[in-house]
PDB file of C-alpha atoms in Angstrom:
ATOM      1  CA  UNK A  10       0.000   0.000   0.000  1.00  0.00           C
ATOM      2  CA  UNK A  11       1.374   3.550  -0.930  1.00  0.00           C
ATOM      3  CA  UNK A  12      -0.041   6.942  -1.702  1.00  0.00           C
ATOM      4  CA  UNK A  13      -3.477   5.633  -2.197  1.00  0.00           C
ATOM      5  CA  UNK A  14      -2.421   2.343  -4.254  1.00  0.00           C
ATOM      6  CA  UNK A  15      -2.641  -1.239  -2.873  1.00  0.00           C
ATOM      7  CA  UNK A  16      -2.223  -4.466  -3.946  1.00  0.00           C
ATOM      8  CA  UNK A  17      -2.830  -7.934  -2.578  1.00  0.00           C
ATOM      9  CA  UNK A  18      -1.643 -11.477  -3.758  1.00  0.00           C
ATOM     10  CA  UNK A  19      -2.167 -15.093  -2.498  1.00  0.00           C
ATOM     11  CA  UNK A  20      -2.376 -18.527  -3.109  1.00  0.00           C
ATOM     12  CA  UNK A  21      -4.218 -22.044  -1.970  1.00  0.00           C
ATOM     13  CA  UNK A  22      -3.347 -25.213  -2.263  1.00  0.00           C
ATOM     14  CA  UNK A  23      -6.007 -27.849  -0.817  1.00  0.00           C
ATOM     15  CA  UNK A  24      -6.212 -31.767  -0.868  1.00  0.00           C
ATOM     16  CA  UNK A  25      -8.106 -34.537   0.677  1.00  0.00           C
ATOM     17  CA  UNK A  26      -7.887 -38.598   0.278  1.00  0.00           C
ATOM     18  CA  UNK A  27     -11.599 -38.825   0.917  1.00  0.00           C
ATOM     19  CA  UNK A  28     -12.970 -42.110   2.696  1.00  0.00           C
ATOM     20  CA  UNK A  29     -15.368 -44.331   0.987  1.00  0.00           C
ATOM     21  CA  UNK A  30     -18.564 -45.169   3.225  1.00  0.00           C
ATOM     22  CA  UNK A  31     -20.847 -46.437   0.873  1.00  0.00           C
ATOM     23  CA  UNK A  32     -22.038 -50.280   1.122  1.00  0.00           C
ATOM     24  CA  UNK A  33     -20.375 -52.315  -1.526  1.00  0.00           C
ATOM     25  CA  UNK A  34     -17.558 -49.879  -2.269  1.00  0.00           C
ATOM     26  CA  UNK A  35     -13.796 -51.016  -2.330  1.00  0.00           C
ATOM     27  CA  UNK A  36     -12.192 -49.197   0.513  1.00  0.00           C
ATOM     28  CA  UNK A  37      -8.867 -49.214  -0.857  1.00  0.00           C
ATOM     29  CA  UNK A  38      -9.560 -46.717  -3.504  1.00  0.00           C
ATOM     30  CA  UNK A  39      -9.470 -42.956  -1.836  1.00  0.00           C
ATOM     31  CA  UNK A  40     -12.758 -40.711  -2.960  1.00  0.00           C
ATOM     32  CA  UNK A  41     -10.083 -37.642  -3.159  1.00  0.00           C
ATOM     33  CA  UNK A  42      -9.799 -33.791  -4.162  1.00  0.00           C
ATOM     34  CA  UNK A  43      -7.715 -31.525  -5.151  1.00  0.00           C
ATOM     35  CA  UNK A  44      -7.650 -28.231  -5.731  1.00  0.00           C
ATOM     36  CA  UNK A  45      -4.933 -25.269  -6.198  1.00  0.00           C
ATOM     37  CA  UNK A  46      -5.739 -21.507  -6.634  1.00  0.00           C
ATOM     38  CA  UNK A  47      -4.321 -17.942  -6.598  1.00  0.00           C
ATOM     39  CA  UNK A  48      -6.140 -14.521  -5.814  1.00  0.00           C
ATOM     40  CA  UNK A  49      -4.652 -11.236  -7.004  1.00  0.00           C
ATOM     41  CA  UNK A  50      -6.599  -7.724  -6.146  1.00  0.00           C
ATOM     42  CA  UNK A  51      -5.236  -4.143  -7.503  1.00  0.00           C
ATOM     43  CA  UNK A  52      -7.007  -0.874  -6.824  1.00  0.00           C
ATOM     44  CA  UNK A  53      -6.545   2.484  -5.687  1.00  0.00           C
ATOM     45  CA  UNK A  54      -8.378   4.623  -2.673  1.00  0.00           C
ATOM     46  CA  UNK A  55      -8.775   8.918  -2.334  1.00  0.00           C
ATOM     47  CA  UNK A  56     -11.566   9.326   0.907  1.00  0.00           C
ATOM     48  CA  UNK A  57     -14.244  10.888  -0.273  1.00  0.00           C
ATOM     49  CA  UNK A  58     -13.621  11.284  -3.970  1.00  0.00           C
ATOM     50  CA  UNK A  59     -12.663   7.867  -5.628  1.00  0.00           C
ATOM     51  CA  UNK A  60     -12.209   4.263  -4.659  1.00  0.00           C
ATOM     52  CA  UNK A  61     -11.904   2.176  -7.634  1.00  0.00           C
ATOM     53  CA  UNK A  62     -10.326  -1.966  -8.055  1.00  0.00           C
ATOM     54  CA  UNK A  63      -9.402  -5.440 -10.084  1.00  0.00           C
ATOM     55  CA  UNK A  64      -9.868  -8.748  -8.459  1.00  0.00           C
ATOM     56  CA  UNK A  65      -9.598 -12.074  -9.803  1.00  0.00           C
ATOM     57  CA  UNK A  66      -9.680 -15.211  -8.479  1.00  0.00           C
ATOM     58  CA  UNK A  67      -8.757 -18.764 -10.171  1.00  0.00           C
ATOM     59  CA  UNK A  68      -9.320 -22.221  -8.756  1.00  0.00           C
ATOM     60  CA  UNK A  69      -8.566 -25.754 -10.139  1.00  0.00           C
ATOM     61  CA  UNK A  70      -8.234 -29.801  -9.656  1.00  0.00           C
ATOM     62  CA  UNK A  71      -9.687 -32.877  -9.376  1.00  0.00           C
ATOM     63  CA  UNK A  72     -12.550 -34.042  -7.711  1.00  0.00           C
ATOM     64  CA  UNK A  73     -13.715 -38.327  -7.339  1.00  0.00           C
ATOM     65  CA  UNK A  74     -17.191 -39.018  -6.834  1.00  0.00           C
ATOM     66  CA  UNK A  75     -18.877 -41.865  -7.056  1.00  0.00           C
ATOM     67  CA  UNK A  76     -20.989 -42.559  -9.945  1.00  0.00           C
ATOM     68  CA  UNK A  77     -23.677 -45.319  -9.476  1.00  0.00           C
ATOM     69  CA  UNK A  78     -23.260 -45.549  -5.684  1.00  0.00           C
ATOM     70  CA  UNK A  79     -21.287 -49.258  -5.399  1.00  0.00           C
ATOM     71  CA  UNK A  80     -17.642 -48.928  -6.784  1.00  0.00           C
ATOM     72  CA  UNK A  81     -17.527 -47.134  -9.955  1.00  0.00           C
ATOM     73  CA  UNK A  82     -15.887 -42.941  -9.759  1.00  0.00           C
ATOM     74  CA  UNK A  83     -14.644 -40.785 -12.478  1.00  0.00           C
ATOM     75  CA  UNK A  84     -12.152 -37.260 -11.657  1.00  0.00           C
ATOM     76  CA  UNK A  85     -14.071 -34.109 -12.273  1.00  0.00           C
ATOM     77  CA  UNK A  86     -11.288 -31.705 -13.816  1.00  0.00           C
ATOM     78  CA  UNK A  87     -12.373 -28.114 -12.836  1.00  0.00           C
ATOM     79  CA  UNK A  88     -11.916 -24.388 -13.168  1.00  0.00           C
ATOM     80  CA  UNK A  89     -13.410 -21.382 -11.652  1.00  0.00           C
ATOM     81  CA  UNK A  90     -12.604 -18.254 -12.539  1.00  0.00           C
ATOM     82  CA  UNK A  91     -14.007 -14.943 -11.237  1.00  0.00           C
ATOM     83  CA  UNK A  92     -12.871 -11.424 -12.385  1.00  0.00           C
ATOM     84  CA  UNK A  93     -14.334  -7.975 -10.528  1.00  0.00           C
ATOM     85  CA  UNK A  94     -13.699  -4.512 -11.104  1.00  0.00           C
ATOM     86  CA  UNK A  95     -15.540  -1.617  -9.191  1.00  0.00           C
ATOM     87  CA  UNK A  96     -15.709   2.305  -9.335  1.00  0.00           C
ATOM     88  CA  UNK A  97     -16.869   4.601  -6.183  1.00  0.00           C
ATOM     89  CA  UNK A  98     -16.430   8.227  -7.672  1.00  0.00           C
ATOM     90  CA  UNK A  99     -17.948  10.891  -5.739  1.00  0.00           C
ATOM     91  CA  UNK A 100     -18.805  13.730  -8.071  1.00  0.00           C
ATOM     92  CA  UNK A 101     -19.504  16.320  -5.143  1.00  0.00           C
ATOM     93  CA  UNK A 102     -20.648  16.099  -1.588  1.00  0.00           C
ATOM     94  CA  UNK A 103     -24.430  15.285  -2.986  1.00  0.00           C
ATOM     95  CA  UNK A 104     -23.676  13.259  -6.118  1.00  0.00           C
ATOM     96  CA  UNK A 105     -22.422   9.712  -6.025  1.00  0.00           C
ATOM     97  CA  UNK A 106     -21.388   7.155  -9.001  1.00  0.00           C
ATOM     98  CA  UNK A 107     -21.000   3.629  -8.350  1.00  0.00           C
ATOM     99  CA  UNK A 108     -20.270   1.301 -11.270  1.00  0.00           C
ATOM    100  CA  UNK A 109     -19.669  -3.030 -11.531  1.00  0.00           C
ATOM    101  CA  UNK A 110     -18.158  -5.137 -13.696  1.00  0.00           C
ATOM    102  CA  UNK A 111     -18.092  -9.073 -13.003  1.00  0.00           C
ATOM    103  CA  UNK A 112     -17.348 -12.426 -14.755  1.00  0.00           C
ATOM    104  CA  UNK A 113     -17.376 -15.531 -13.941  1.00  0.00           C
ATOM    105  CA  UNK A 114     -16.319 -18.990 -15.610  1.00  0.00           C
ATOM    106  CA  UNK A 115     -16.843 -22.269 -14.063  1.00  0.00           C
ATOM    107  CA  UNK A 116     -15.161 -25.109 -16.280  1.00  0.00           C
ATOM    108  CA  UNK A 117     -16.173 -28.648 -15.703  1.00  0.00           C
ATOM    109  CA  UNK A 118     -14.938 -31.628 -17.709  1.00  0.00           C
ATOM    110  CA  UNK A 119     -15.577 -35.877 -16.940  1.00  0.00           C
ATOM    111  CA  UNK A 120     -12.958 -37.231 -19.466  1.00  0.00           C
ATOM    112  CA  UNK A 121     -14.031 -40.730 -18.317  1.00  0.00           C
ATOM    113  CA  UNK A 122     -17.499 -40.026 -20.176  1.00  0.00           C
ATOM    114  CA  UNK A 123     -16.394 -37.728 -22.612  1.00  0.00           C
ATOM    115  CA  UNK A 124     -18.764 -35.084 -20.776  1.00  0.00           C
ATOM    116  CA  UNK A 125     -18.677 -31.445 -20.452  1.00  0.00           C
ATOM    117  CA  UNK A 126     -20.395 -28.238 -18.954  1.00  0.00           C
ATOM    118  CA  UNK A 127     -19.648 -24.945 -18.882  1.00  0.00           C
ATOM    119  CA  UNK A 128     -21.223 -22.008 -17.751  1.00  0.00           C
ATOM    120  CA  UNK A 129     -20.609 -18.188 -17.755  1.00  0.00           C
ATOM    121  CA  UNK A 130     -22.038 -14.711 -16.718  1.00  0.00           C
ATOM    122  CA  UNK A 131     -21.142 -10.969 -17.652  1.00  0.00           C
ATOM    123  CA  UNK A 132     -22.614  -8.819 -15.625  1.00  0.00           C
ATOM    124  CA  UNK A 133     -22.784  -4.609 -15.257  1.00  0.00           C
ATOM    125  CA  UNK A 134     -24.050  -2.438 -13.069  1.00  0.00           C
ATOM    126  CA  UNK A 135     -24.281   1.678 -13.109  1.00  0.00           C
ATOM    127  CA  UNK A 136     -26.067   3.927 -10.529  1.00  0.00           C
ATOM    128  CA  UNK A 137     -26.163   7.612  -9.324  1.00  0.00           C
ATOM    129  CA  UNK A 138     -26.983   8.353  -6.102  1.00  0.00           C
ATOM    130  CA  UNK A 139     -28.257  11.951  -5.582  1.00  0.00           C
ATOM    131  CA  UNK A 140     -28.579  13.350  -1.575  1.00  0.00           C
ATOM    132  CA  UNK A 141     -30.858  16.195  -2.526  1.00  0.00           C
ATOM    133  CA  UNK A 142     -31.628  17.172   1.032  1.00  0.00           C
ATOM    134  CA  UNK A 143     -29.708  16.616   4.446  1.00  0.00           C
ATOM    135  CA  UNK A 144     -32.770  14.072   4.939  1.00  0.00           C
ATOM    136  CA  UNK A 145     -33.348  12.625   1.292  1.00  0.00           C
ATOM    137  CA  UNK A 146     -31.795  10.860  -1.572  1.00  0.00           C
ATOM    138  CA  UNK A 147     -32.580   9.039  -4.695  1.00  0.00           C
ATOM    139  CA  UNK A 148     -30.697   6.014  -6.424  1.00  0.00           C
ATOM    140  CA  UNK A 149     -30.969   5.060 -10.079  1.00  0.00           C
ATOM    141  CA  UNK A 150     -29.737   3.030 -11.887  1.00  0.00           C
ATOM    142  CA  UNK A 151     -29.519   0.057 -14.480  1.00  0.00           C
ATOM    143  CA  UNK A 152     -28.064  -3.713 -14.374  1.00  0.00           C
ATOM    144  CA  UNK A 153     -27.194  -6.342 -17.832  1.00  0.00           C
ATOM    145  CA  UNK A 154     -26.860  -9.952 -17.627  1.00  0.00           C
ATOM    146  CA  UNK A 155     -25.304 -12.300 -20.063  1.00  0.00           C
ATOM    147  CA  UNK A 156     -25.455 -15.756 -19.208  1.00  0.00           C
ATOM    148  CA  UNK A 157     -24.327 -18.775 -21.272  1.00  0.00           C
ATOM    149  CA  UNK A 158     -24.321 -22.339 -20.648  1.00  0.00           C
ATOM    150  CA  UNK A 159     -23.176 -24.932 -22.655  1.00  0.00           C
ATOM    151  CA  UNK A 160     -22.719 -29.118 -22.456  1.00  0.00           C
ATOM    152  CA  UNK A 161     -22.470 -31.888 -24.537  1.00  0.00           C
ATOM    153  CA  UNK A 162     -25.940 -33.245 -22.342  1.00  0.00           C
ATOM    154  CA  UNK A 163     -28.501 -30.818 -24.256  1.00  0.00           C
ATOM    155  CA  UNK A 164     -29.490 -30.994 -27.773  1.00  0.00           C
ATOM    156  CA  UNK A 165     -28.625 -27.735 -28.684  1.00  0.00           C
ATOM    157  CA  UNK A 166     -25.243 -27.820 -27.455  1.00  0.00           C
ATOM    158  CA  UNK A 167     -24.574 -23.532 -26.382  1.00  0.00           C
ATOM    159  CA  UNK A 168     -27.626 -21.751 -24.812  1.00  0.00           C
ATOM    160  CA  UNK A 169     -27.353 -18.256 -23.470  1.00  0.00           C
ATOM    161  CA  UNK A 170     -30.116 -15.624 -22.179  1.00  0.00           C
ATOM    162  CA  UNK A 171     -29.633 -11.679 -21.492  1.00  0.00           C
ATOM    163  CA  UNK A 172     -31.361  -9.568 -19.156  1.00  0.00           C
ATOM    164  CA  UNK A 173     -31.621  -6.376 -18.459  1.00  0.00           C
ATOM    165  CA  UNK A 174     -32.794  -4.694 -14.927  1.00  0.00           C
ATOM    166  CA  UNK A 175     -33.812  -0.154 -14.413  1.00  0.00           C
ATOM    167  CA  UNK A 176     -33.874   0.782 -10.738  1.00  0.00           C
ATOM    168  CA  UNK A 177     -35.332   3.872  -9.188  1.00  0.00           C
ATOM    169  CA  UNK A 178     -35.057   4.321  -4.997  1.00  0.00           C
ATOM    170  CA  UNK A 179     -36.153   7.067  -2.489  1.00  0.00           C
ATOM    171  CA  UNK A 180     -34.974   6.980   1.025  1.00  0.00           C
ATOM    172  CA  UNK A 181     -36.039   9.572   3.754  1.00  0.00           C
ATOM    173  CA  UNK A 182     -34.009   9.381   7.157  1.00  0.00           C
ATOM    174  CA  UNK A 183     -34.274  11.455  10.573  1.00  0.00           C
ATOM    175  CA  UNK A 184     -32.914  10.803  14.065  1.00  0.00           C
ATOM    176  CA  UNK A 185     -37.043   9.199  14.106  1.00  0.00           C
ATOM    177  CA  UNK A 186     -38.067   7.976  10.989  1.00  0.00           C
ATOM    178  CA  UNK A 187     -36.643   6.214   8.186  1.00  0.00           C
ATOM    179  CA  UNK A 188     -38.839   5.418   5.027  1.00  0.00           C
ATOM    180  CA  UNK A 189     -37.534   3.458   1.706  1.00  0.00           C
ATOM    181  CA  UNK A 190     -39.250   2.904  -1.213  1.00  0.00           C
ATOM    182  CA  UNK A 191     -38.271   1.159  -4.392  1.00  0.00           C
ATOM    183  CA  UNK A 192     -39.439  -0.315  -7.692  1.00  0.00           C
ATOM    184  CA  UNK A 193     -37.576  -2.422 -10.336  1.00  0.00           C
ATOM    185  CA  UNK A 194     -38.234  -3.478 -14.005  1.00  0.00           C
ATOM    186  CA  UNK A 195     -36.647  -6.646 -15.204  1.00  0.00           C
ATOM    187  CA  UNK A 196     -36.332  -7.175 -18.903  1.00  0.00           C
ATOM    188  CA  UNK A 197     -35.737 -10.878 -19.071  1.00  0.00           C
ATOM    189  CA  UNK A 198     -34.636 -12.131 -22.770  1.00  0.00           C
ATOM    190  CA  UNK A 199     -36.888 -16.116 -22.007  1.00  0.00           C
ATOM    191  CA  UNK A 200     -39.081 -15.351 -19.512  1.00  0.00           C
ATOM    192  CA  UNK A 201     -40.571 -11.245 -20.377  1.00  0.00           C
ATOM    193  CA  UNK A 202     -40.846  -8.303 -18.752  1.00  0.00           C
ATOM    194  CA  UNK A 203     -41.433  -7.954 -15.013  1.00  0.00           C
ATOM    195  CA  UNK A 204     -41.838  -5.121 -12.366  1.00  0.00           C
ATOM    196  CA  UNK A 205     -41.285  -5.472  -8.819  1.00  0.00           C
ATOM    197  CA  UNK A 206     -40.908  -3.059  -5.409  1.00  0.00           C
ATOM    198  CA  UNK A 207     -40.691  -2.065  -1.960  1.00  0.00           C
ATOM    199  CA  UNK A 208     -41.759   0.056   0.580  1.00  0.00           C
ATOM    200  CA  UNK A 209     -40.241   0.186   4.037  1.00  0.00           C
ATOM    201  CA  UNK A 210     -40.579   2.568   7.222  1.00  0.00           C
ATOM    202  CA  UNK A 211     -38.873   2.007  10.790  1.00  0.00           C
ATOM    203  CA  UNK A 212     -40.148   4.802  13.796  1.00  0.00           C
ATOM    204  CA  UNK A 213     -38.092   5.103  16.604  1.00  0.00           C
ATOM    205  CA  UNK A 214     -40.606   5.431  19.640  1.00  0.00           C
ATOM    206  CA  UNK A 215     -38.306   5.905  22.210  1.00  0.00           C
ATOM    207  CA  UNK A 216     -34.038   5.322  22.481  1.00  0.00           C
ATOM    208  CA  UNK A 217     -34.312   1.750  22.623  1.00  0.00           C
ATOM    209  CA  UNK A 218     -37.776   0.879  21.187  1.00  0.00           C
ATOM    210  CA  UNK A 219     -38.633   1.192  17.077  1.00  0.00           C
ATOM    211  CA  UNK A 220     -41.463  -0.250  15.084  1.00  0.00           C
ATOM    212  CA  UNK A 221     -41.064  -1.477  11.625  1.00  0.00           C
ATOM    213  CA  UNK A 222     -43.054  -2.953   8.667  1.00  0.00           C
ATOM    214  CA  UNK A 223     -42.264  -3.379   4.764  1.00  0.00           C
ATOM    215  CA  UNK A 224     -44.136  -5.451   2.073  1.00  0.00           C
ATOM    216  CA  UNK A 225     -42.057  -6.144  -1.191  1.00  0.00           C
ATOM    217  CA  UNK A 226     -42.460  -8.190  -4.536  1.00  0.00           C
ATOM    218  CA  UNK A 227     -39.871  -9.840  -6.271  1.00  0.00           C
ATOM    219  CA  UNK A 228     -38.857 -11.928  -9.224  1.00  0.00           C
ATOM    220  CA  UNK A 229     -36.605 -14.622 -10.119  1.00  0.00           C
ATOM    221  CA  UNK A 230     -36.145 -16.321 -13.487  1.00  0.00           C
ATOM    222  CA  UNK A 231     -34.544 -19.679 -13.578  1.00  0.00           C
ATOM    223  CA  UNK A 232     -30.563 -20.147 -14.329  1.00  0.00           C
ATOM    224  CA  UNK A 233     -29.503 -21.466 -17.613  1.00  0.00           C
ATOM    225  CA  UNK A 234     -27.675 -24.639 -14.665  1.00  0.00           C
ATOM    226  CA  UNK A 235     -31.273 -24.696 -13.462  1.00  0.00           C
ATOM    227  CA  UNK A 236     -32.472 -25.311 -17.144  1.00  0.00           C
ATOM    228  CA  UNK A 237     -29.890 -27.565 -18.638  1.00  0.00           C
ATOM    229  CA  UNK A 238     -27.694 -29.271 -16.385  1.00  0.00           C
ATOM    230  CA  UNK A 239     -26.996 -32.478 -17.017  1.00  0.00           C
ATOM    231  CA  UNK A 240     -27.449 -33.523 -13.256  1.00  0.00           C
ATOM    232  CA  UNK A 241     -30.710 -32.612 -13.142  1.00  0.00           C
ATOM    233  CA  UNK A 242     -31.907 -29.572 -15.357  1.00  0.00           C
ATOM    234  CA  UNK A 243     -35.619 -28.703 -16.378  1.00  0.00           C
ATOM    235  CA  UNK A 244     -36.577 -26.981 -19.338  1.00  0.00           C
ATOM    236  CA  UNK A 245     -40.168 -26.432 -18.040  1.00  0.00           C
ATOM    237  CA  UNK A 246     -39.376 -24.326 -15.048  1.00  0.00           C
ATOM    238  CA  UNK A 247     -41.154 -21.183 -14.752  1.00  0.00           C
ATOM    239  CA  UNK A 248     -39.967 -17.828 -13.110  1.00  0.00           C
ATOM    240  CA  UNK A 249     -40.340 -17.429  -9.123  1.00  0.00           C
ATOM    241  CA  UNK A 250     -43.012 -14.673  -7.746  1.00  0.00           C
ATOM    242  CA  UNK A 251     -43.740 -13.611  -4.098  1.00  0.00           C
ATOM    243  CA  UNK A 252     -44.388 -10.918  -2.059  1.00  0.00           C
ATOM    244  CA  UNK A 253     -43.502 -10.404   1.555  1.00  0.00           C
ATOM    245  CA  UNK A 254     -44.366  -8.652   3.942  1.00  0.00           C
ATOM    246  CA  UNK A 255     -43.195  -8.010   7.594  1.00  0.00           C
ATOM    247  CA  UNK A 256     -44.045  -6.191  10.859  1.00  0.00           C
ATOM    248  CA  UNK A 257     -41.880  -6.059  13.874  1.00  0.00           C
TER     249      UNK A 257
END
């Protein structure tokens, strides 16, 4: 760390025989694992104007696992691989910018079956947030996701969806009462378009007594894993919907 820049580096290495304890199994072969990995993170740091970083962590091996449940295992070869890069900028004391950037890879291979699957996301994320008043501020902002998935398992060998979220937040705070409210539109490339929200309040009634309550809705569209995957994937899954609510 100097003048604001910093740097971090470091490394794993992990390993396990594994026991079998399944009936019928030959104990002298070792259910094992294996993996080895690094994590490197750059970035740089001014309070109250800028705070901005790279990350990226890698991890590989071997895994056994038992197939059918009696005798029979196969290695797993793997890699994981995330990358993440952030921005904090602070335009003035009232005007905020946040910005994301993430990837992630997760490589798995079964030579013994000549079977594959590998998935991986893109995602973004931009906001502003705007303190207007000592008391008030607004947040908006917009997300993307790119998600692929492929394996030799499915007929159509490389699938991928994209999605695309717009976010708009108030939140109103005193030494008494804080209020948030929310709403969210989620442009989802399978599954359509789909709008969900919040509102929240919490009243401090005396020092060390508050009441609270909040109702939200929310949304969630299945994975492309959740679709495809080989160990146990359904292609007739429909998107999640609730709403909450809470009093307390």
């Amino acid at each position: 760390s100097n003048s604001g820049w910093y740097a971090q580096i470091g490394g794993q290495r992990l390993e396990s025989d594994g026991t079998r304890i399944l009936a019928g199994q030959d104990k002298s072969e070792k259910a094992g694992f294996d993996q080895n990995g690094f994590n490197a993170k750059v970035g740089y740091s001014q309070e109250n104007h800028i705070d901005a970083n790279v990350e990226m962590s890698q991890y590989q091996g071997t895994s056994f696992f038992t197939n059918d449940y009696v005798t029979s295992s196969s290695p797993r070869d793997f890699k994981n691989q995330l990358i993440n890069a952030k921005l904090s900028y602070t335009i003035n004391n009232n005007l905020i910018v946040n910005a994301h950037y993430g990837n992630s890879k997760d490589r798995q291979n079964i030579p013994a079956y000549s079977s594959y699957y590998n998935t991986e996301n893109n995602q973004g994320d931009v906001n502003l947030k705007w303190k207007f008043t000592p008391t008030q501020n607004i947040l908006v902002g917009a997300s993307y996701n790119d998600a692929n998935y492929q394996s030799d398992s499915i007929s159509d060998t490389d699938q991928s969806i994209t999605s695309a979220g717009y976010y708009l937040q108030h939140q109103f705070k005193t030494d008494r009462l804080n209020t948030q409210v929310g709403v969210r539109v989620e442009d989802n490339e399978k599954f359509g378009t789909h709008t969900v929200g919040q509102i929240a309040a919490r009243y401090q009634v005396l020092n060390n007594t508050s009441v609270y309550a909040n109702i939200g809705t929310a949304f969630r569209a299945p994975t492309l894993n959740e679709l495809y995957s080989q160990w146990g994937g359904n292609t007739q899954l429909k998107p999640e919907e609730s709403t909450a609510y809470e009093i307390g």
